[in-house]
Every structure is written in structure tokens, then in C-alpha cells.
Coordinates of C-alpha atoms and ligand atoms in Angstrom, one line a residue:
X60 CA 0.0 0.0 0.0
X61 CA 1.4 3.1 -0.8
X62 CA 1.7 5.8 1.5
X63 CA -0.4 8.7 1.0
X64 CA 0.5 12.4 2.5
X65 CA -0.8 15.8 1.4
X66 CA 1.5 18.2 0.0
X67 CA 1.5 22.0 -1.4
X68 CA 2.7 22.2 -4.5
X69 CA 5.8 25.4 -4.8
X70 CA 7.7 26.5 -7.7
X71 CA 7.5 24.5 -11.2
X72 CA 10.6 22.3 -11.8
X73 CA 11.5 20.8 -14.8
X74 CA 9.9 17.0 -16.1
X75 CA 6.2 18.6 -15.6
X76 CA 7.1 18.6 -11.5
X77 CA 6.5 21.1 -8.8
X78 CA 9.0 21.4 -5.8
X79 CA 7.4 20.9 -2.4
X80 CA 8.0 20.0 1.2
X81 CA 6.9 16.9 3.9
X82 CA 8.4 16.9 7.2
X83 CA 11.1 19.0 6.2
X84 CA 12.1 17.1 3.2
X85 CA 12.2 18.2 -0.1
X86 CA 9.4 16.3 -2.4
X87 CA 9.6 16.7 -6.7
X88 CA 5.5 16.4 -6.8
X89 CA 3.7 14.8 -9.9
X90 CA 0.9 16.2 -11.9
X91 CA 0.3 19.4 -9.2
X92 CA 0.2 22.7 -10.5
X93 CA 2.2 25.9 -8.5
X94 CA -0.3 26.4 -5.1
X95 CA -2.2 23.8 -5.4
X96 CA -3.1 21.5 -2.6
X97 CA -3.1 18.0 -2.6
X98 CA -3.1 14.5 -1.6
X99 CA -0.1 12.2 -3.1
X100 CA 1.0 8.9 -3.2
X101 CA 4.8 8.7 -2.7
X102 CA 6.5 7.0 -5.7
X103 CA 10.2 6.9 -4.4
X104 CA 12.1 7.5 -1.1
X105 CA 15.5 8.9 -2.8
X106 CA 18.5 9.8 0.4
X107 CA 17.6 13.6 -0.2
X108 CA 14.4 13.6 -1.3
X109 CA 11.1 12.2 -2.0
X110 CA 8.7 11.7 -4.9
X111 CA 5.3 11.7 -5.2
X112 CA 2.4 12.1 -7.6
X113 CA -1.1 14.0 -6.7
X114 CA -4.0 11.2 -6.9
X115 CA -6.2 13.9 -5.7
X116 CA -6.4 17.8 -6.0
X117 CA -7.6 19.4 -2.7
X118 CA -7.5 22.9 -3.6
X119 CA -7.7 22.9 -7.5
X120 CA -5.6 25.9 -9.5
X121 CA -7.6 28.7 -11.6
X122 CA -5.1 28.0 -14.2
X123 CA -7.0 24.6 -14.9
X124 CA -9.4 23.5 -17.8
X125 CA -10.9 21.0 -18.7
X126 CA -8.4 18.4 -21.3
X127 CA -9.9 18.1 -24.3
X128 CA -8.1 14.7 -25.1
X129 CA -9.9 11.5 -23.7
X130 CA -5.9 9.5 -23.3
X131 CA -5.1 12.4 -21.1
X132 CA -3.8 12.0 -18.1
X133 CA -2.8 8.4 -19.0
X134 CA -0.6 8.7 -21.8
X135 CA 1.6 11.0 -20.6
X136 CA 2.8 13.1 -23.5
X137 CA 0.8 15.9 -23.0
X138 CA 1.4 16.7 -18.8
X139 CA 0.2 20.1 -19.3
X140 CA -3.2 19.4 -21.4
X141 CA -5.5 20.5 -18.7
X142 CA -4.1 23.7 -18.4
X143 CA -4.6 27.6 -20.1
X144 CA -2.2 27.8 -22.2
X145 CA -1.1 31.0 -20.9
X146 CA 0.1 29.5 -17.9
X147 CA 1.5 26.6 -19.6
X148 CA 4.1 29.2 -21.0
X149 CA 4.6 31.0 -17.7
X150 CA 5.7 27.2 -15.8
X151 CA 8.0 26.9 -18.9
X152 CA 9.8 30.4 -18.4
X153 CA 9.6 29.5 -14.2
X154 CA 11.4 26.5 -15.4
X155 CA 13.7 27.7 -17.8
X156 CA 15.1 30.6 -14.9
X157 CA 15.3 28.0 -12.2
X158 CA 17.7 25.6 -14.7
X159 CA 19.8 29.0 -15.4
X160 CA 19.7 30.1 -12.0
X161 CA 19.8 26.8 -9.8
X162 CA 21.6 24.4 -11.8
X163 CA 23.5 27.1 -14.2
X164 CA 24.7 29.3 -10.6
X165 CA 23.6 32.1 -13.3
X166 CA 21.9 35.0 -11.4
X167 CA 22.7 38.5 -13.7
X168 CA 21.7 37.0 -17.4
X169 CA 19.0 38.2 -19.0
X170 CA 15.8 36.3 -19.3
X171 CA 13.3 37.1 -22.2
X172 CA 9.8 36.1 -22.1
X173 CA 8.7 33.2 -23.8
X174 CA 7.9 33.1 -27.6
X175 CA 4.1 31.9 -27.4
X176 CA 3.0 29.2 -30.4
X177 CA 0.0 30.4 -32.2
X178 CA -1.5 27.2 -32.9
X179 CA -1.7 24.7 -29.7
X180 CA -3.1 21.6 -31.4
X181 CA -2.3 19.2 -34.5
X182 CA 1.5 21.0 -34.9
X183 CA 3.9 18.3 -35.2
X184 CA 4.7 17.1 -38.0
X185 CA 6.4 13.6 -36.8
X186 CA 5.3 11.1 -34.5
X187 CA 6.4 7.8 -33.6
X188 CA 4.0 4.8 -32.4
X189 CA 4.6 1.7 -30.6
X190 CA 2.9 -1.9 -31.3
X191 CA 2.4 -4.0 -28.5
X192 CA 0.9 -7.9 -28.1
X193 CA 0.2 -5.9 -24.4
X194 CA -2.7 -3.5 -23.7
X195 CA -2.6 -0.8 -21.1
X196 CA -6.0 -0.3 -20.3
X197 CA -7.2 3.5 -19.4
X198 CA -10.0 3.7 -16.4
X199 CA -12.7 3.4 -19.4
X200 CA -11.2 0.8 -21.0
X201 CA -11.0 -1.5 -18.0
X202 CA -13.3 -4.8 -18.7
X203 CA -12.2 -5.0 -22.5
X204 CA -10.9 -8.0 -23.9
X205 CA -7.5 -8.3 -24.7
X206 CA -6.5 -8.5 -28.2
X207 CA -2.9 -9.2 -28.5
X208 CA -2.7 -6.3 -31.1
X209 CA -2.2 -2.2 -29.6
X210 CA -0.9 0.2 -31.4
X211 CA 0.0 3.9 -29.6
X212 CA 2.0 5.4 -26.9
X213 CA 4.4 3.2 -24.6
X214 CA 2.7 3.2 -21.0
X215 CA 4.3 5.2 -18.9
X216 CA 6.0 2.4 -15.9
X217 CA 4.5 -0.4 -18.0
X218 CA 7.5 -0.7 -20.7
X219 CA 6.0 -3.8 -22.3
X220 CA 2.4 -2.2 -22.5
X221 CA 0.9 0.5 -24.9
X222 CA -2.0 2.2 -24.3
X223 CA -4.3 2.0 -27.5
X224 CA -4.2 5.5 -29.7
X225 CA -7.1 6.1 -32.5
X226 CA -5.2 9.7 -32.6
X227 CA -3.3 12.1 -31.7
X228 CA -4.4 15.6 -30.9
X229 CA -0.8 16.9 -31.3
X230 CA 0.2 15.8 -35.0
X231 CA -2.4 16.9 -37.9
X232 CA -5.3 15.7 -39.5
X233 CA -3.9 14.2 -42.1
X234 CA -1.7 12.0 -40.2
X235 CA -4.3 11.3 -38.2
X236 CA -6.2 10.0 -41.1
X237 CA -3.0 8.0 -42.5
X238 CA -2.6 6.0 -39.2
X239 CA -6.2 5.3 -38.8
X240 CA -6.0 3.7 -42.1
X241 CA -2.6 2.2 -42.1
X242 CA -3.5 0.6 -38.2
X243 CA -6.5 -0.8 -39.1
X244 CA -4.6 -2.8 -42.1
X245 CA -2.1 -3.9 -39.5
X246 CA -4.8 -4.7 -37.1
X247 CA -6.2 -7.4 -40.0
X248 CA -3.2 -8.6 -41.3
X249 CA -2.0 -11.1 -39.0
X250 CA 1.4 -9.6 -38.2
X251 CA 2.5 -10.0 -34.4
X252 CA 3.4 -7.2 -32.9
X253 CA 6.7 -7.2 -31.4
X254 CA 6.9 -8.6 -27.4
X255 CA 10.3 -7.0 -25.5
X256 CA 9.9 -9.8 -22.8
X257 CA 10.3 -12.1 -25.1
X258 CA 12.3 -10.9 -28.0
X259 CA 9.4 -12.4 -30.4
X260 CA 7.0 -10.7 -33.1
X261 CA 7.1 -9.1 -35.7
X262 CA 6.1 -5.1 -35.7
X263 CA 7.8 -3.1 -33.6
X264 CA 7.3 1.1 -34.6
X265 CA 5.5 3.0 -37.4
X266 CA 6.9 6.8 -37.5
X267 CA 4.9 9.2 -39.6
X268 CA 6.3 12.4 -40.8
X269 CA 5.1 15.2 -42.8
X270 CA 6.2 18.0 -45.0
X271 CA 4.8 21.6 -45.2
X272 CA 3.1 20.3 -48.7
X273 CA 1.6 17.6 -47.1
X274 CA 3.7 14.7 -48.6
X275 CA 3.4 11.9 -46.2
X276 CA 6.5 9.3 -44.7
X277 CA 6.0 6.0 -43.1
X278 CA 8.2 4.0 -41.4
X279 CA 7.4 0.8 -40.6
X280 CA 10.3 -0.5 -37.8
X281 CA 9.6 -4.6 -38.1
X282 CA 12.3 -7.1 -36.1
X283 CA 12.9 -9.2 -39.2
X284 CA 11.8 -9.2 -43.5
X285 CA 8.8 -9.9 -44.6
X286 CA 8.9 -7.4 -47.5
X287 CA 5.5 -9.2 -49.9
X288 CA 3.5 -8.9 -47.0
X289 CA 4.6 -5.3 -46.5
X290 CA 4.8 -4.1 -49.7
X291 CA 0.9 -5.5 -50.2
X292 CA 0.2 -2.6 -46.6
X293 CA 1.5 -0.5 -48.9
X294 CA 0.0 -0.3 -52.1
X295 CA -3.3 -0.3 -50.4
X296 CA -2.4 3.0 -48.4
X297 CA -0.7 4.5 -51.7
X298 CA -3.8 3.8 -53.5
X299 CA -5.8 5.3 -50.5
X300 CA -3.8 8.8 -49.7
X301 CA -2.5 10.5 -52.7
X302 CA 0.0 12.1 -50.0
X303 CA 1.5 9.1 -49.7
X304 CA 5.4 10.0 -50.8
X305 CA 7.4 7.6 -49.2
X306 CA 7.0 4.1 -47.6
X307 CA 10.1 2.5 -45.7
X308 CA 11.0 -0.8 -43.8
X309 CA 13.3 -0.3 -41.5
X310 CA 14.7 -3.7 -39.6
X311 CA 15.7 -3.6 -35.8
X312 CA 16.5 -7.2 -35.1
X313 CA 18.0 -6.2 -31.8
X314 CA 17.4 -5.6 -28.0
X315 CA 17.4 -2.1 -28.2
X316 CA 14.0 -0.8 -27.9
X317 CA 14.5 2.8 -30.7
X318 CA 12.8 3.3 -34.4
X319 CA 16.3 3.0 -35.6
X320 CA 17.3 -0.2 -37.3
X321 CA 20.4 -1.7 -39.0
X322 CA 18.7 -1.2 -43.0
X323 CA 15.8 0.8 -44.3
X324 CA 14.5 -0.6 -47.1
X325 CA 12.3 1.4 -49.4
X326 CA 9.4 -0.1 -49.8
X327 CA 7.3 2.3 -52.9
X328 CA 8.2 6.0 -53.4
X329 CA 11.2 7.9 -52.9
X330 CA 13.5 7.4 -50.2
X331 CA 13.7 10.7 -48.9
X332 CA 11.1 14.0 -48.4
X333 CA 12.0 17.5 -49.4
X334 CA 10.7 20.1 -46.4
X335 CA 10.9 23.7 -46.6
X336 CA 11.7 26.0 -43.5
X337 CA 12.3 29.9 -44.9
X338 CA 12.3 29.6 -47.9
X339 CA 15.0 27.1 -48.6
X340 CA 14.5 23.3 -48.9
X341 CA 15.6 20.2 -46.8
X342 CA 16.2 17.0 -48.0
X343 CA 15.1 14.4 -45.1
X344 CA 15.5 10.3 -44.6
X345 CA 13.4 8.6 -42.7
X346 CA 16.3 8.4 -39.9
X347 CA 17.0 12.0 -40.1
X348 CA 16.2 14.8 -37.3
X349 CA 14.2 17.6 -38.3
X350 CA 12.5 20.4 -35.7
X351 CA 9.0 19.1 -35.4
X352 CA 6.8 22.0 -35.2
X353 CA 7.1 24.4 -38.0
X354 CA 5.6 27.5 -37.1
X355 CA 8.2 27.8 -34.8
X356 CA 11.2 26.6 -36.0
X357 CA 11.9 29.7 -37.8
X358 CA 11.5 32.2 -34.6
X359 CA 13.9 29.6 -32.9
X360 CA 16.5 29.8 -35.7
X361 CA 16.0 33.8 -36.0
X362 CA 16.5 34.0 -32.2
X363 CA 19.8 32.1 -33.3
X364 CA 20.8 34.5 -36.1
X365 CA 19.9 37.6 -33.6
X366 CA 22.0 36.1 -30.6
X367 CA 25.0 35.2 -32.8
X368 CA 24.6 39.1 -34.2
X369 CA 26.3 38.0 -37.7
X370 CA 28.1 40.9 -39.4
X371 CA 29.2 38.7 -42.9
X372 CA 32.8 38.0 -41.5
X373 CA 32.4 34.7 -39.1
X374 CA 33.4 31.7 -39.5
X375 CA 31.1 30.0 -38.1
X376 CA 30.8 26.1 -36.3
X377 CA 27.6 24.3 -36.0
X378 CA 27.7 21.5 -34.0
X379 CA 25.1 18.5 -33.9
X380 CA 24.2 20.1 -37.4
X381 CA 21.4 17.4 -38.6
X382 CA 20.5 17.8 -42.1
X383 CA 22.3 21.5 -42.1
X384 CA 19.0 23.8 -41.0
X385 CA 20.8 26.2 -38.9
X386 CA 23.9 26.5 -41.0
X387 CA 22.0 26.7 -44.3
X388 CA 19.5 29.0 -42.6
X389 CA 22.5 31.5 -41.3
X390 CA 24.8 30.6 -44.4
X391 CA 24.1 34.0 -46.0
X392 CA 25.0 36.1 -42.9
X393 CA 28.4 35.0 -42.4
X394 CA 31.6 33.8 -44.3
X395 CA 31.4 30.1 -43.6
X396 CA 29.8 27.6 -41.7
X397 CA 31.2 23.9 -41.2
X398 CA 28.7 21.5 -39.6
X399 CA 29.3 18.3 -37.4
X400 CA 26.9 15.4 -37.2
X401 CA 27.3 12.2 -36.2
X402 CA 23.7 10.6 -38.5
X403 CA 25.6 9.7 -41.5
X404 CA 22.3 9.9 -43.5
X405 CA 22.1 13.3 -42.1
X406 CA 25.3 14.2 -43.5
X407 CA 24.0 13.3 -46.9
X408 CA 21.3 15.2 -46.8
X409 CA 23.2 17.9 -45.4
X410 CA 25.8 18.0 -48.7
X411 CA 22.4 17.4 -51.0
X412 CA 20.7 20.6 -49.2
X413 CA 23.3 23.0 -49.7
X414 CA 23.2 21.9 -53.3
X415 CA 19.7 22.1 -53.4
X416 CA 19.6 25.8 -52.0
X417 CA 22.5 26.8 -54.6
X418 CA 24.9 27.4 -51.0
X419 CA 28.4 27.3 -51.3
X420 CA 29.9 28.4 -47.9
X421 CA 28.9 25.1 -46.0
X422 CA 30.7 22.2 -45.5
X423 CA 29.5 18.9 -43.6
X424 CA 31.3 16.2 -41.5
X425 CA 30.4 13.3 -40.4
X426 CA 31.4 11.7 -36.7
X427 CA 30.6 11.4 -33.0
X428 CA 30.8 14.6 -31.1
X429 CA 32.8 12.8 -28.2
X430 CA 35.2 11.2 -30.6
X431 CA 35.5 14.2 -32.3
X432 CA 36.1 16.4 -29.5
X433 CA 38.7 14.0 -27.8
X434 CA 40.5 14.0 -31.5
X435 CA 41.0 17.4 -31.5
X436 CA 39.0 17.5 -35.1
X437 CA 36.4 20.2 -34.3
X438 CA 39.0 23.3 -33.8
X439 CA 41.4 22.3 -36.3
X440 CA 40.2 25.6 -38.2
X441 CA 39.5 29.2 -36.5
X442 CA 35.9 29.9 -35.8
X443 CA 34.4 33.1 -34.6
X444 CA 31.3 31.8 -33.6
X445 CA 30.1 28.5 -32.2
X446 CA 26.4 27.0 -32.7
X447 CA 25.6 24.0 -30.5
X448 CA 22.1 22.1 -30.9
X449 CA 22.9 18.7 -28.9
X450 CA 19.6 16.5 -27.8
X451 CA 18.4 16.1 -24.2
X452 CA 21.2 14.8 -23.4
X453 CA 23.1 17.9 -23.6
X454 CA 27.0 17.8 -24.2
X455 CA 29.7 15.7 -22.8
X456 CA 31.9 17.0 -20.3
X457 CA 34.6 16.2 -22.9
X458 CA 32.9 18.1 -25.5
X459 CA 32.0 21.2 -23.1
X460 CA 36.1 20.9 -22.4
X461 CA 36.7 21.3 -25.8
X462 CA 34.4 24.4 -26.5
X463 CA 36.5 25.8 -23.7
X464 CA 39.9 25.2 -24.8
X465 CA 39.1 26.8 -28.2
X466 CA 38.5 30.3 -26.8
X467 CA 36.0 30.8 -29.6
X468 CA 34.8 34.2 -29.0
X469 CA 30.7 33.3 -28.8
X470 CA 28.6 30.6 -28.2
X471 CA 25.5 29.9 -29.3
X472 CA 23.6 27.3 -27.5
X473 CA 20.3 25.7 -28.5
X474 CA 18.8 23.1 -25.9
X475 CA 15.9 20.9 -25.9
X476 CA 16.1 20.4 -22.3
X477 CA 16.7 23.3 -20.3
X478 CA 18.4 20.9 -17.1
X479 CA 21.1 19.8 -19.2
X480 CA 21.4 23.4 -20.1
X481 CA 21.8 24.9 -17.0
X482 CA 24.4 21.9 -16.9
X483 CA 26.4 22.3 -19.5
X484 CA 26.3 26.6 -18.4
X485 CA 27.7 26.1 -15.3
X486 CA 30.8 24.5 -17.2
X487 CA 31.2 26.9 -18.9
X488 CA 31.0 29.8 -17.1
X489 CA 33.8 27.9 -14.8
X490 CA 35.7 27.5 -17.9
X491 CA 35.3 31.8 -18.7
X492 CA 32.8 32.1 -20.3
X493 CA 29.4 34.1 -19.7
X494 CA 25.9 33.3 -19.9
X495 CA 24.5 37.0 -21.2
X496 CA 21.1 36.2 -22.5
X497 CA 18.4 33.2 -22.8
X498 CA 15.2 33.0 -24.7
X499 CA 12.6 30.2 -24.1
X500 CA 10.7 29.5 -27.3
X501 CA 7.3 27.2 -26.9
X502 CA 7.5 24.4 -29.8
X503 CA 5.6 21.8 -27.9
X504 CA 2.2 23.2 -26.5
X505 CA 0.6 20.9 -23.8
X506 CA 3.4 19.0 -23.1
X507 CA 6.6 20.2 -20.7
X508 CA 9.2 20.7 -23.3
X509 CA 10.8 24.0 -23.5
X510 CA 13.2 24.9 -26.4
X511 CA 15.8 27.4 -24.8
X512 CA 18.7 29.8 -26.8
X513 CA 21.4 31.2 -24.8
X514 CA 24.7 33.8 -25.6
X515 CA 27.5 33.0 -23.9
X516 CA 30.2 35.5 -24.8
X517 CA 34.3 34.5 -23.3
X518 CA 35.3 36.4 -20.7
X519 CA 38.1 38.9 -21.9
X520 CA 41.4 37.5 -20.4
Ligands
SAM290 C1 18.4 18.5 -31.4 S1 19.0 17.9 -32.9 C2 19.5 19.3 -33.7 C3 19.7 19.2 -35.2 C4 19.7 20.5 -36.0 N1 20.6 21.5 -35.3 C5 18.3 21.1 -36.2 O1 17.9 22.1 -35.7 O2 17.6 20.4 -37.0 C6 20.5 17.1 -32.3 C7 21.3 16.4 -33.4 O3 22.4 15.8 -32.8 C8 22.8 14.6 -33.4 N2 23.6 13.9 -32.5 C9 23.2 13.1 -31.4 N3 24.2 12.6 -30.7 C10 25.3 13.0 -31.4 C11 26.7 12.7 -31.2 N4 27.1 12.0 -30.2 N5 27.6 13.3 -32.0 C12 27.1 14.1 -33.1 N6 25.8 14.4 -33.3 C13 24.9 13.8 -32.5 C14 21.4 14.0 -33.7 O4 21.5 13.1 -34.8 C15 20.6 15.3 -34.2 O5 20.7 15.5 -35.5

């Protein structure tokens, strides 16, 4: 039985959380909102702190609204649907200053207000599903019959469950219409769906993605070939969606439980997608990362381009570089720009964009940032400016080392996770430099994700 204790949610914390306090110990608080009261279960007894999650709000928050999704709260990619969305962007800015000033030690930067996203449902453009012989059954659903076939979002605890998805709010109408159809073909064909107890099955993740123009990818993730059966899947959904572009197997015959395989095979249509951000186009494969919400991609990247404050001159370094966006997007403000990636088929597409775009000041490499960094290959030219886009994870010590020992003038940094940013800060600032500004941009409405830029400018010696 798990023990239950009531608890005032403080100040918003990043992972959706809310600090708060029980018998003088410090509690991160599950789906609470700032002032609210409640009763909680405790999750985890860590040494210096506890967890919990509310079961039951005592004193409910203004800032609540009804959710307008019927997986919500169970699924667990949206944590913030039941709330205005105004507040939704004042927890993410709360967040984004206490990873700059509690993790970062940063107390005298400058912190801009949040760029707000106009439109708060149906924005992404890629989402990845899960199959599962396992069900998760939602409150409603209890009493159902198991089918040995769900297709959706990975349960949050369960990791060999997924809770059953007929659609998303967060990804369009079209690709909601594409993985109705496409699951329901699935549903009849007989194919297992994969089992990561057992290491058996067959179908393991379908990604969708889609372009500006609505052109339409799938990728089907399977554990082994079975290429009639899925070429037959799709020709009926080519002959169904005149989107269709692009239909890929990829194979994962391993443990590891990602969309990424060891071959993509095309399957019908071309192997790769041309998007557009600005203007200028992007080549993508079905492995490749591209910025998901595209409203906002380009206030991110201008943020970039007014941070960096180009005058024509730099040479510039763009590190985790994808398919080239931010270097092709700044190419014709500065000299050069020379991008590092370590997606091969990123690289590729990288080369094939700046042709595409008729850009000659870019060049692309391709490589593991540690590797790289413990080489000595990043600084082997003079840069003026440095770019750095890392995922969640932020950078490597080794890599932060290496941005130090460069003495690049300016930094540049874009994160996805604001804690490993206030991280990778506190570095370096120890290693002289100086965090001067940071600007939170909202690309992910409802859920807790907070893209953040920051200047760091070295310290003059
Ligand atoms: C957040 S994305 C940024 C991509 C690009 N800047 C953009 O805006 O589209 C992070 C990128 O880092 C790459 N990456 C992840 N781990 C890496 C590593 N160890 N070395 C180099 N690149 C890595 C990923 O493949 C991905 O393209």
C-alpha cells in the first residue's frame, strides 16, 4: 500500500514537476500545478528527497481547464493538457530561470519572455508509435478484452504495455487520417506485434512524418523481412492517400527498444522527403532529425541569427548540425559555416541541401561529437562563432572541455532540455565564459518541453 501524504505544490521544476515540502524534506510532486493542494502517493524514497504524484487535487488551481483529449492524463505526453495555455508558458519560463539560475549558478543573465505558439493543437509534423501484443487499459477501457494487437504510446511504468491510440491531438489531420487507415490494415493482417519480454514478433514502430506540402512518410520498424507482405500494406495505403510520398521498412532485429534499425529498405516511393523552412529546402531520410513543429522553427532559428549578431565575416561552427537547417539558414550572414553530425544519412542530406539551396559556404562532417572532440578534429580551423544544438542529453563533459579550450569568442547554445542546459552553463562559465542572454521558445504546447537559446560570450582574459 502506498503511503499517502498531502502536500502544497511550490515552484515549477522541470519534467512537468513542482518542488514541495513533507516533514522537512524536499518532495519533486507529480501532476500538481504551483499552489495547489493535494493528496499524493509517494513514488520513491530517494536519500535527499522524496517523490510523489497527486491522486487527488484538494485545492484545484484557476489555471486549470478541462483536457480536451480522452488518453489524457494516462498517456503521458501531453502533462500540461488541462491547463490555459497562458500558464502553460509562464511554468515553462519559471522552469527555464530556475535551470539557469539553480543548476546554471547564473543570477545577472537576461531572461526574455517566452515566444508563445500560435496554434496549440495538430503542430507536429512527426510522431512515432509503438505496437504491442500488451494493452494498457485506461479507467474506461477496463473490462475489455485483450486482443494481442495495440498500437499507440508506450505506457508510462509499464515498458511492455501500450495504451491504445485512434489519434493524436498533437500531430495533424492528415496523419491522423493515415494512421487510422494504415492501423487498421495492420490490425487485420495477421502480423504480431513485437513482445520486448520475449524478444518475439514481428512489428515493432511505425513513424509518420510530414512535410509543409503535405507529402506523407511511413516507417514501418519490423524485427525481421517480410517485405510481400509489407509491400501489399503499402500499395493499399498508396492507393488510399494521394500524400503518400514515401514508404520505408526499417529492420531492428536487436534488444534495443528505438525506431532505428540496421537497414531501411524502401518499400514504394522515394527514399527521402523535401521540407521547406524559410524559404530554402531540406532534403530528409526517414532516420534523419528535423525540428517538429514548424511554425516555430523559424523564430527559434532567428533567435539564433539575432543572438550570434552575424556581421558577414564569421566563421562559423555548427555542431550537432542534422540535415544542415541552422547553417543553411545563417549561411548568407556569415563567411562560412562547417557543420558536425554524427547521423551519417544526415550528413548526406546535409551535402544534398546546400546543393539544393545553390549554397556554397557550408561544408558537412560526419562523426561522433565525443570522438570528435577528444580528436582534436572540431577546432582544427579558426571559428568566430560556435552553434551547438545537442539532444536532451546535452553535451559531454569532454565536448563542453573542448568548446572551452578553443576560446572561440561566442557561443551559441540551443537546448531541448533546459536541465542539461543549466548543466552544461555552469561549465562553462567555470571555464570563462558568460551566460548574457536566454530566450525560451514554446515548440511543444501541452506537453513540458521548452526549447531554450542562450549567448555566452568568453570572458576577456
Ligand atoms: C536537437 S538535434 C539538432 C539538429 C539541428 N541543429 C536542427 O535544428 O535540425 C540534435 C542532433 O544531434 C545529433 N547527435 C546526437 N548525438 C550525437 C553525437 N554523439 N555526435 C554528433 N551528433 C549527435 C542528432 O543526430 C541530431 O541530428
Amino acid at each position: 500500500m502506498k503511503q499517502l501524504i498531502e502536500l502544497t505544490a511550490g515552484k515549477p521544476i522541470y519534467g512537468g514537476k513542482c518542488l514541495s515540502e513533507y516533514e522537512g524534506r524536499k518532495v519533486m510532486l507529480e501532476r500538481a500545478l504551483p499552489g495547489e493542494k493535494v493528496q499524493a502517493y509517494v513514488k520513491k524514497r530517494k536519500s535527499g528527497y522524496i517523490e510523489a504524484v497527486a491522486k487527488e487535487i484538494i485545492e484545484r488551481s484557476p489555471h486549470r481547464k478541462e483536457s480536451d483529449c480522452r488518453y489524457y492524463p494516462t498517456c503521458g505526453g501531453c502533462k500540461l493538457r488541462d491547463v490555459e495555455y497562458d500558464y502553460q508558458t509562464y511554468i515553462k519560463e519559471e522552469v527555464v530561470k530556475d535551470c539557469v539560475r539553480r543548476i546554471g549558478k547564473v543570477i545577472d543573465c537576461e531572461m526574455h519572455p517566452i515566444i508563445k505558439c500560435k496554434i496549440h493543437n495538430n503542430y507536429r509534423n512527426k510522431t512515432e508509435f509503438t505496437f504491442s501484443k500488451l494493452r494498457y487499459y485506461t479507467e474506461e477501457e477496463k473490462g475489455l478484452e485483450e486482443e494481442g494487437f495495440t498500437l499507440g504510446f508506450h505506457a508510462p511504468k509499464f515498458f511492455s504495455k501500450a495504451i491504445d491510440i485512434d489519434h493524436c491531438n498533437l500531430q495533424t489531420d492528415l496523419m491522423n487520417r493515415v494512421y487510422q487507415s494504415l492501423r487498421k490494415t495492420l490490425r487485420s493482417s495477421g502480423l504480431e506485434p513485437y513482445d520486448v519480454v520475449q524478444h518475439t514478433g514481428f512489428l515493432r514502430y511505425m513513424v509518420i512524418r510530414k512535410t509543409n506540402d503535405d507529402r506523407i512518410m511511413i516507417n514501418l520498424i519490423t524485427k525481421s523481412r517480410k517485405l510481400k507482405e509489407i509491400k501489399d500494406i503499402a500499395d493499399r495505403l498508396f492507393s488510399e492517400f494521394p500524400e503518400l510520398a514515401s514508404f520505408i521498412n526499417t529492420i531492428n532485429s536487436g534488444l534495443s527498444s528505438t525506431a532505428y534499425g540496421e537497414e531501411s529498405i524502401l518499400i514504394r516511393g522515394t527514399e527521402t522527403l523535401i521540407d521547406t523552412i524559410g524559404g530554402l529546402k531540406f532534403e530528409l531520410s526517414c532516420d534523419t532529425f528535423f525540428q517538429v513543429n514548424p511554425e516555430q522553427v523559424t523564430k527559434l532559428y532567428d533567435t539564433v541569427i539575432d543572438y550570434a549578431g552575424f556581421n558577414g565575416s564569421e566563421n562559423v561552427l555548427d555542431l550537432y548540425c542534422g540535415v544542415g537547417t541552422i547553417a543553411l539558414y545563417i549561411s548568407g550572414r556569415v563567411k562560412s559555416v562547417t557543420g558536425f553530425e554524427l547521423v551519417e544519412n544526415a550528413v548526406i542530406n546535409a551535402k544534398r541541401n546546400a546543393g539544393l539551396n545553390g549554397i556554397s559556404n557550408c561544408k558537412f562532417v560526419s562523426g561522433d561529437m565525443l570522438k570528435l572532440a577528444k580528436d582534436g578534429e572540431l577546432f582544427k580551423e579558426n571559428f568566430d562563432v560556435i552553434i551547438t544544438d545537442p539532444p536532451r542529453d546535452g553535451m559531454h563533459p569532454k565536448v563542453v572541455e573542448a568548446l572551452i579550450g578553443s576560446k572561440v569568442p561566442k557561443i551559441v547554445y540551443v537546448s531541448c532540455n533546459p536541465s542539461t542546459f543549466g548543466r552544461d552553463v555552469q561549465l562553462l562559465e567555470e571555464g570563462g565564459y558568460k551566460l548574457i542572454k536566454v530566450q525560451p521558445v514554446d515548440m511543444f504546447p501541452h506537453t513540458f518541453h521548452v526549447e531554450t537559446v542562450g549567448l555566452l560570450v568568453k570572458n576577456q582574459e
